[in-house]
XYZ file of C-alpha atoms in Angstrom:
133
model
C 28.720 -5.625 0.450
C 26.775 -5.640 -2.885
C 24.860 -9.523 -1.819
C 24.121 -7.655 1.854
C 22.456 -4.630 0.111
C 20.252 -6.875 -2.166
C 19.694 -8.486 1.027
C 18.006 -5.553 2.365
C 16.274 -4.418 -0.296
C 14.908 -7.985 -1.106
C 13.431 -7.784 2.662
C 12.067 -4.430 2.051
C 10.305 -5.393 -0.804
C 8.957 -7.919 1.111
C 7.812 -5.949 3.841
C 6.172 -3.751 1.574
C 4.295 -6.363 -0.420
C 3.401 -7.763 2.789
C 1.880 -4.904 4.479
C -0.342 -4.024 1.170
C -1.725 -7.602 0.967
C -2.282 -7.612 4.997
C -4.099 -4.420 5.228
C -5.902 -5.336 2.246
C -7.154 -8.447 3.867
C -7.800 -6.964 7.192
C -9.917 -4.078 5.950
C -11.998 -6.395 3.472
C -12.823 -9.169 6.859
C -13.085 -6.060 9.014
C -15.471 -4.621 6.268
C -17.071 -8.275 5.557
C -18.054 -8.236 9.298
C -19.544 -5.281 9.941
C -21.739 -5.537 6.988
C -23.075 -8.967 8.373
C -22.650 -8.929 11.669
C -23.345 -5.469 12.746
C -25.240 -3.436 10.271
C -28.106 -4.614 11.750
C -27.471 -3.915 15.467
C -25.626 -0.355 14.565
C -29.219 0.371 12.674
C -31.445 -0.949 15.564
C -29.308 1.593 17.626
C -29.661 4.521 15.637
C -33.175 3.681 15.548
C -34.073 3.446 19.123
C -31.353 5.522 20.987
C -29.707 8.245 18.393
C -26.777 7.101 18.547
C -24.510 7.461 15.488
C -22.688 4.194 14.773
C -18.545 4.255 14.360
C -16.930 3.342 10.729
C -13.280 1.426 10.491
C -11.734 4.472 9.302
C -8.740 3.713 6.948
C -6.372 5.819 4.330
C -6.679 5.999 1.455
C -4.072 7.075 -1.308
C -4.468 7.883 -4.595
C -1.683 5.873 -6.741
C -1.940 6.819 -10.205
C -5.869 7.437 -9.977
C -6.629 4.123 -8.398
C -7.361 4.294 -4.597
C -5.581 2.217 -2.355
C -6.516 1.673 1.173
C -3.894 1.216 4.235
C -4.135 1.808 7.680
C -0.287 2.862 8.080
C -0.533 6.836 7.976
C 3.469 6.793 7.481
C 3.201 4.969 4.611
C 0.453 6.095 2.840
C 2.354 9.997 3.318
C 5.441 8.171 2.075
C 4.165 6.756 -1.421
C 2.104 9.936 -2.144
C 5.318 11.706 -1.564
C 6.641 9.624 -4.580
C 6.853 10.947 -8.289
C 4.323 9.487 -10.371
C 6.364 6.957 -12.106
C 7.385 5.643 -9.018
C 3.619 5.418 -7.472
C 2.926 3.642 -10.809
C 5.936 0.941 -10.667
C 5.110 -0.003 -7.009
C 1.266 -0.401 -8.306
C 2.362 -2.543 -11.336
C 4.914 -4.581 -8.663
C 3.204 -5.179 -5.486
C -0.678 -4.586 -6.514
C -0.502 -6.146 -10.250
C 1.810 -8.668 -9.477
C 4.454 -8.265 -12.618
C 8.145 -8.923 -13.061
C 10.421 -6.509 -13.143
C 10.539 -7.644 -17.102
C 7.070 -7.112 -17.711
C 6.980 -3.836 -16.228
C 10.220 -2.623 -18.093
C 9.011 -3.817 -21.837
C 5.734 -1.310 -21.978
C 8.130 1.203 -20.487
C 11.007 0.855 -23.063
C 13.816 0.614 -20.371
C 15.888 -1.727 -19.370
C 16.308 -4.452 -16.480
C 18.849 -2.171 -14.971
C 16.473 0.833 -15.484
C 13.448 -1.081 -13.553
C 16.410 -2.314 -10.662
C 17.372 1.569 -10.644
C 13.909 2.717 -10.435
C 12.771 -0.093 -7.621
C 15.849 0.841 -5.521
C 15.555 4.589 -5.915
C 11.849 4.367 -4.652
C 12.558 1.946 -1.755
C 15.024 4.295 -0.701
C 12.859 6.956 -0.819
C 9.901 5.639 0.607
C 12.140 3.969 4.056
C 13.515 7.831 4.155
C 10.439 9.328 4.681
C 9.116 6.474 6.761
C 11.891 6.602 9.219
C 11.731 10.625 9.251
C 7.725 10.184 10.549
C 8.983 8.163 13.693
């Protein structure tokens, strides 16, 4: 029971860390090509017939002062819905890249702390995200 619940959270995490680093690398190519590809022809346009040119609109959330950009609604209202400490443990795991070791020393807790922490913000965060569908 204990291994299959792991399981699942192990997944989650995955999930998660997958969906930052996708959107992030969507909205920089998406971002990338319309600055070189169609700046010029959504200027041109303007110019000769008026006509406003459309932005790739994304979210973005505020995590502990440092903007983050997704284009999942649900999970943007999710992590914002998180206490601080837990918007600034999912920044430090999934955007920063540390162990759950180097996140607990600064932090003075332990490895069972940080696995506390982790689980009570997954759980909190697929809550909220399944309550949105």
């Amino acid at each position: 029971m204990n291994f299959e619940h792991e399981k699942i959270e192990a997944q989650f995490a995955k999930y998660i860390k997958k969906v930052i680093h996708d959107t992030a690398t969507n909205y920089y190519k998406k971002k990338y090509h319309h600055r070189e590809y169609e700046l010029l022809l959504d200027n041109f346009q303007e110019y000769s017939l008026g006509i406003e040119s459309k932005e790739v609109i994304f979210s973005t959330a505020l995590i502990f002062g440092h903007p983050i950009v997704l284009d999942d609604e649900k999970f943007i209202i999710a992590i914002t819905k998180l206490k601080e400490r837990e918007q600034v443990f999912l920044l430090e795991k999934f955007l920063m890249g540390k162990t759950d070791k180097e996140i607990r020393k600064p932090w003075g807790i332990t490895r069972q702390g940080v696995t506390n922490l982790k689980h009570r913000a997954y759980k909190k965060i697929r809550c909220e995200y399944d309550r949105k569908k």
